[in-house]
Amino acid sequence: QTLPGSRDLSSFCPRAGRALLVRHWPDFRRSLELVEPGLAPRQLWIGPQALVATACSRGGERIWALLVEGVGRPSLTLISLDRRGSVLAQRRLSRWELEPGTGLSYDPTSDRLAVVLRPLEQGQGPPPPAQVVLIEATSLTPLPLQQEALQAIWLPAG
């Protein structure tokens, strides 16, 4: 099914049939929209940054987005939003870059996000391996696990 207006599906909220869409605007901005059954998409965030990964709580009460800004040495920022689009928290992940092809995953039981990040290079030699980073969903505090990975997701509760 085609989404109208240059929109891409970013992630599903596990309950209530809600989803997050990324809309690409002609002036190169991007916006994050919440789609609820029977309603038009509602814009939660808009900006010039690249929107590279999203996650939401079960019913879409809280939404998280990873943003990348800059060229050459891009900067990664994680924001937390409520369902109205108000920013609840923001944290710059300045020592990290997102592993290409990975996403952001939320676990409601532990109230943590899982993501695969690569430490930014600190000089010469081979690039450091990507690793799993757990992020506390309210304070956005990252906790790197000393575990190499290419992908990390929370399995939904049965």
PDB file of C-alpha atoms in Angstrom:
ATOM      1  CA  GLN A   1       0.000   0.000   0.000  1.00  0.00           C
ATOM      2  CA  THR A   2       1.309   3.422  -0.943  1.00  0.00           C
ATOM      3  CA  LEU A   3       1.397   6.168   1.670  1.00  0.00           C
ATOM      4  CA  PRO A   4       0.343   9.645   0.449  1.00  0.00           C
ATOM      5  CA  GLY A   5       2.592  12.704   0.444  1.00  0.00           C
ATOM      6  CA  SER A   6       6.139  11.234   0.381  1.00  0.00           C
ATOM      7  CA  ARG A   7       5.688   9.289   3.624  1.00  0.00           C
ATOM      8  CA  ASP A   8       7.573   6.196   4.780  1.00  0.00           C
ATOM      9  CA  LEU A   9       6.523   3.795   7.508  1.00  0.00           C
ATOM     10  CA  SER A  10       9.020   4.123  10.347  1.00  0.00           C
ATOM     11  CA  SER A  11       7.641   1.858  13.087  1.00  0.00           C
ATOM     12  CA  PHE A  12       4.514   0.308  14.542  1.00  0.00           C
ATOM     13  CA  CYS A  13       3.211   0.835  18.051  1.00  0.00           C
ATOM     14  CA  PRO A  14       2.512  -2.704  19.316  1.00  0.00           C
ATOM     15  CA  ARG A  15      -1.063  -1.970  20.416  1.00  0.00           C
ATOM     16  CA  ALA A  16      -4.013   0.037  19.211  1.00  0.00           C
ATOM     17  CA  GLY A  17      -3.129  -0.037  15.494  1.00  0.00           C
ATOM     18  CA  ARG A  18      -0.939   3.057  15.636  1.00  0.00           C
ATOM     19  CA  ALA A  19       2.158   3.687  13.535  1.00  0.00           C
ATOM     20  CA  LEU A  20       4.858   6.309  13.026  1.00  0.00           C
ATOM     21  CA  LEU A  21       5.506   7.786   9.584  1.00  0.00           C
ATOM     22  CA  VAL A  22       8.396   9.888   8.317  1.00  0.00           C
ATOM     23  CA  ARG A  23       7.304  12.554   5.851  1.00  0.00           C
ATOM     24  CA  HIS A  24       9.818  14.007   3.375  1.00  0.00           C
ATOM     25  CA  TRP A  25       9.134  17.656   2.518  1.00  0.00           C
ATOM     26  CA  PRO A  26      10.229  19.378  -0.752  1.00  0.00           C
ATOM     27  CA  ASP A  27      12.495  21.767   1.209  1.00  0.00           C
ATOM     28  CA  PHE A  28      14.448  18.741   2.589  1.00  0.00           C
ATOM     29  CA  ARG A  29      12.884  18.872   6.040  1.00  0.00           C
ATOM     30  CA  ARG A  30      11.459  15.733   7.598  1.00  0.00           C
ATOM     31  CA  SER A  31       8.568  15.302   9.951  1.00  0.00           C
ATOM     32  CA  LEU A  32       7.430  12.518  12.251  1.00  0.00           C
ATOM     33  CA  GLU A  33       3.722  11.744  12.194  1.00  0.00           C
ATOM     34  CA  LEU A  34       1.536   9.527  14.363  1.00  0.00           C
ATOM     35  CA  VAL A  35      -1.186   7.605  12.528  1.00  0.00           C
ATOM     36  CA  GLU A  36      -4.199   6.392  14.482  1.00  0.00           C
ATOM     37  CA  PRO A  37      -7.057   4.319  13.059  1.00  0.00           C
ATOM     38  CA  GLY A  38      -9.693   6.499  11.419  1.00  0.00           C
ATOM     39  CA  LEU A  39      -7.700   9.750  11.799  1.00  0.00           C
ATOM     40  CA  ALA A  40      -5.432  11.735   9.510  1.00  0.00           C
ATOM     41  CA  PRO A  41      -1.695  11.584  10.326  1.00  0.00           C
ATOM     42  CA  ARG A  42      -0.783  14.018  13.141  1.00  0.00           C
ATOM     43  CA  GLN A  43       2.582  15.790  12.994  1.00  0.00           C
ATOM     44  CA  LEU A  44       4.661  15.342  16.156  1.00  0.00           C
ATOM     45  CA  TRP A  45       8.024  16.792  15.076  1.00  0.00           C
ATOM     46  CA  ILE A  46       9.517  18.601  12.073  1.00  0.00           C
ATOM     47  CA  GLY A  47      13.092  19.656  11.373  1.00  0.00           C
ATOM     48  CA  PRO A  48      16.062  19.634   8.993  1.00  0.00           C
ATOM     49  CA  GLN A  49      17.779  16.669  10.679  1.00  0.00           C
ATOM     50  CA  ALA A  50      17.735  13.180   9.202  1.00  0.00           C
ATOM     51  CA  LEU A  51      15.242  11.022  11.078  1.00  0.00           C
ATOM     52  CA  VAL A  52      17.002   7.635  11.146  1.00  0.00           C
ATOM     53  CA  ALA A  53      15.084   5.499  13.670  1.00  0.00           C
ATOM     54  CA  THR A  54      11.929   5.628  15.789  1.00  0.00           C
ATOM     55  CA  ALA A  55      10.141   3.603  18.443  1.00  0.00           C
ATOM     56  CA  CYS A  56       6.940   4.046  20.413  1.00  0.00           C
ATOM     57  CA  SER A  57       5.318   2.705  23.529  1.00  0.00           C
ATOM     58  CA  ARG A  58       2.471   0.227  23.177  1.00  0.00           C
ATOM     59  CA  GLY A  59      -0.308   2.731  22.597  1.00  0.00           C
ATOM     60  CA  GLY A  60       1.866   5.554  21.282  1.00  0.00           C
ATOM     61  CA  GLU A  61       1.844   7.570  24.525  1.00  0.00           C
ATOM     62  CA  ARG A  62       5.636   8.032  24.274  1.00  0.00           C
ATOM     63  CA  ILE A  63       7.681   8.223  21.091  1.00  0.00           C
ATOM     64  CA  TRP A  64      11.457   8.200  20.613  1.00  0.00           C
ATOM     65  CA  ALA A  65      13.361   9.392  17.564  1.00  0.00           C
ATOM     66  CA  LEU A  66      17.030   9.275  16.603  1.00  0.00           C
ATOM     67  CA  LEU A  67      18.126  12.327  14.614  1.00  0.00           C
ATOM     68  CA  VAL A  68      21.353  12.854  12.669  1.00  0.00           C
ATOM     69  CA  GLU A  69      22.648  16.308  11.844  1.00  0.00           C
ATOM     70  CA  GLY A  70      25.755  17.481  10.027  1.00  0.00           C
ATOM     71  CA  VAL A  71      28.094  16.312   7.307  1.00  0.00           C
ATOM     72  CA  GLY A  72      31.561  14.816   7.689  1.00  0.00           C
ATOM     73  CA  ARG A  73      31.235  14.266  11.424  1.00  0.00           C
ATOM     74  CA  PRO A  74      27.485  13.875  11.935  1.00  0.00           C
ATOM     75  CA  SER A  75      25.942  14.286  15.357  1.00  0.00           C
ATOM     76  CA  LEU A  76      23.397  11.804  16.787  1.00  0.00           C
ATOM     77  CA  THR A  77      20.570  13.026  19.066  1.00  0.00           C
ATOM     78  CA  LEU A  78      17.813  11.040  20.763  1.00  0.00           C
ATOM     79  CA  ILE A  79      14.545  12.802  21.588  1.00  0.00           C
ATOM     80  CA  SER A  80      11.519  11.623  23.551  1.00  0.00           C
ATOM     81  CA  LEU A  81       8.055  12.985  22.710  1.00  0.00           C
ATOM     82  CA  ASP A  82       4.569  12.566  24.086  1.00  0.00           C
ATOM     83  CA  ARG A  83       1.617  11.775  21.814  1.00  0.00           C
ATOM     84  CA  ARG A  84       0.961  15.525  21.306  1.00  0.00           C
ATOM     85  CA  GLY A  85       4.523  16.132  20.072  1.00  0.00           C
ATOM     86  CA  SER A  86       5.862  17.875  23.183  1.00  0.00           C
ATOM     87  CA  VAL A  87       9.545  17.134  23.802  1.00  0.00           C
ATOM     88  CA  LEU A  88       9.891  15.262  27.104  1.00  0.00           C
ATOM     89  CA  ALA A  89      13.673  14.745  26.983  1.00  0.00           C
ATOM     90  CA  GLN A  90      16.611  15.104  24.628  1.00  0.00           C
ATOM     91  CA  ARG A  91      20.121  13.672  24.753  1.00  0.00           C
ATOM     92  CA  ARG A  92      23.028  14.149  22.402  1.00  0.00           C
ATOM     93  CA  LEU A  93      24.893  10.878  21.822  1.00  0.00           C
ATOM     94  CA  SER A  94      28.087  12.641  20.806  1.00  0.00           C
ATOM     95  CA  ARG A  95      30.465   9.676  21.090  1.00  0.00           C
ATOM     96  CA  TRP A  96      28.341   7.404  18.899  1.00  0.00           C
ATOM     97  CA  GLU A  97      27.018   6.820  15.405  1.00  0.00           C
ATOM     98  CA  LEU A  98      24.125   4.564  14.425  1.00  0.00           C
ATOM     99  CA  GLU A  99      25.077   1.241  12.862  1.00  0.00           C
ATOM    100  CA  PRO A 100      23.646   1.359   9.313  1.00  0.00           C
ATOM    101  CA  GLY A 101      20.513  -0.698   8.787  1.00  0.00           C
ATOM    102  CA  THR A 102      19.583  -0.911  12.467  1.00  0.00           C
ATOM    103  CA  GLY A 103      16.693   0.597  14.345  1.00  0.00           C
ATOM    104  CA  LEU A 104      15.432   1.541  17.762  1.00  0.00           C
ATOM    105  CA  SER A 105      13.426  -0.910  19.861  1.00  0.00           C
ATOM    106  CA  TYR A 106      11.409  -0.288  23.060  1.00  0.00           C
ATOM    107  CA  ASP A 107      10.785  -2.756  25.908  1.00  0.00           C
ATOM    108  CA  PRO A 108       7.866  -1.698  28.144  1.00  0.00           C
ATOM    109  CA  THR A 109       8.788  -4.199  30.869  1.00  0.00           C
ATOM    110  CA  SER A 110      12.209  -2.693  31.575  1.00  0.00           C
ATOM    111  CA  ASP A 111      11.322   0.775  30.170  1.00  0.00           C
ATOM    112  CA  ARG A 112      14.468   0.739  28.037  1.00  0.00           C
ATOM    113  CA  LEU A 113      15.372   1.191  24.413  1.00  0.00           C
ATOM    114  CA  ALA A 114      17.812  -1.044  22.548  1.00  0.00           C
ATOM    115  CA  VAL A 115      19.941   0.224  19.688  1.00  0.00           C
ATOM    116  CA  VAL A 116      23.186  -0.759  17.961  1.00  0.00           C
ATOM    117  CA  LEU A 117      25.744   2.037  17.950  1.00  0.00           C
ATOM    118  CA  ARG A 118      29.345   2.294  16.856  1.00  0.00           C
ATOM    119  CA  PRO A 119      31.800   4.366  18.899  1.00  0.00           C
ATOM    120  CA  LEU A 120      33.198   7.237  16.850  1.00  0.00           C
ATOM    121  CA  GLU A 121      36.727   6.543  15.683  1.00  0.00           C
ATOM    122  CA  GLN A 122      39.490   7.885  17.888  1.00  0.00           C
ATOM    123  CA  GLY A 123      42.386   7.957  15.448  1.00  0.00           C
ATOM    124  CA  GLN A 124      43.915   5.436  13.098  1.00  0.00           C
ATOM    125  CA  GLY A 125      43.380   1.711  12.783  1.00  0.00           C
ATOM    126  CA  PRO A 126      40.292  -0.321  12.071  1.00  0.00           C
ATOM    127  CA  PRO A 127      36.942   1.140  13.113  1.00  0.00           C
ATOM    128  CA  PRO A 128      35.654  -0.072  16.480  1.00  0.00           C
ATOM    129  CA  PRO A 129      32.929  -2.744  16.352  1.00  0.00           C
ATOM    130  CA  ALA A 130      29.283  -1.818  16.771  1.00  0.00           C
ATOM    131  CA  GLN A 131      27.769  -2.732  20.118  1.00  0.00           C
ATOM    132  CA  VAL A 132      24.408  -2.962  21.825  1.00  0.00           C
ATOM    133  CA  VAL A 133      23.478   0.110  23.850  1.00  0.00           C
ATOM    134  CA  LEU A 134      20.509   0.061  26.224  1.00  0.00           C
ATOM    135  CA  ILE A 135      18.974   3.472  26.893  1.00  0.00           C
ATOM    136  CA  GLU A 136      16.785   4.289  29.891  1.00  0.00           C
ATOM    137  CA  ALA A 137      13.565   5.502  28.232  1.00  0.00           C
ATOM    138  CA  THR A 138      12.779   8.381  30.606  1.00  0.00           C
ATOM    139  CA  SER A 139      16.188   9.944  31.298  1.00  0.00           C
ATOM    140  CA  LEU A 140      17.685   8.776  27.949  1.00  0.00           C
ATOM    141  CA  THR A 141      20.816   7.611  29.796  1.00  0.00           C
ATOM    142  CA  PRO A 142      22.821   5.208  27.609  1.00  0.00           C
ATOM    143  CA  LEU A 143      24.282   2.002  29.026  1.00  0.00           C
ATOM    144  CA  PRO A 144      26.700   0.395  26.543  1.00  0.00           C
ATOM    145  CA  LEU A 145      26.919  -3.377  26.792  1.00  0.00           C
ATOM    146  CA  GLN A 146      30.292  -4.801  25.951  1.00  0.00           C
ATOM    147  CA  GLN A 147      28.613  -6.966  23.323  1.00  0.00           C
ATOM    148  CA  GLU A 148      29.352  -6.663  19.611  1.00  0.00           C
ATOM    149  CA  ALA A 149      26.249  -6.786  17.440  1.00  0.00           C
ATOM    150  CA  LEU A 150      24.845  -5.988  14.035  1.00  0.00           C
ATOM    151  CA  GLN A 151      21.188  -5.875  15.155  1.00  0.00           C
ATOM    152  CA  ALA A 152      19.347  -5.670  18.488  1.00  0.00           C
ATOM    153  CA  ILE A 153      15.606  -5.746  19.096  1.00  0.00           C
ATOM    154  CA  TRP A 154      13.350  -6.520  22.037  1.00  0.00           C
ATOM    155  CA  LEU A 155      11.010  -9.409  21.390  1.00  0.00           C
ATOM    156  CA  PRO A 156       7.378  -8.421  22.003  1.00  0.00           C
ATOM    157  CA  ALA A 157       5.654  -9.957  25.000  1.00  0.00           C
ATOM    158  CA  GLY A 158       3.301 -12.816  24.103  1.00  0.00           C
TER     159      GLY A 158
END
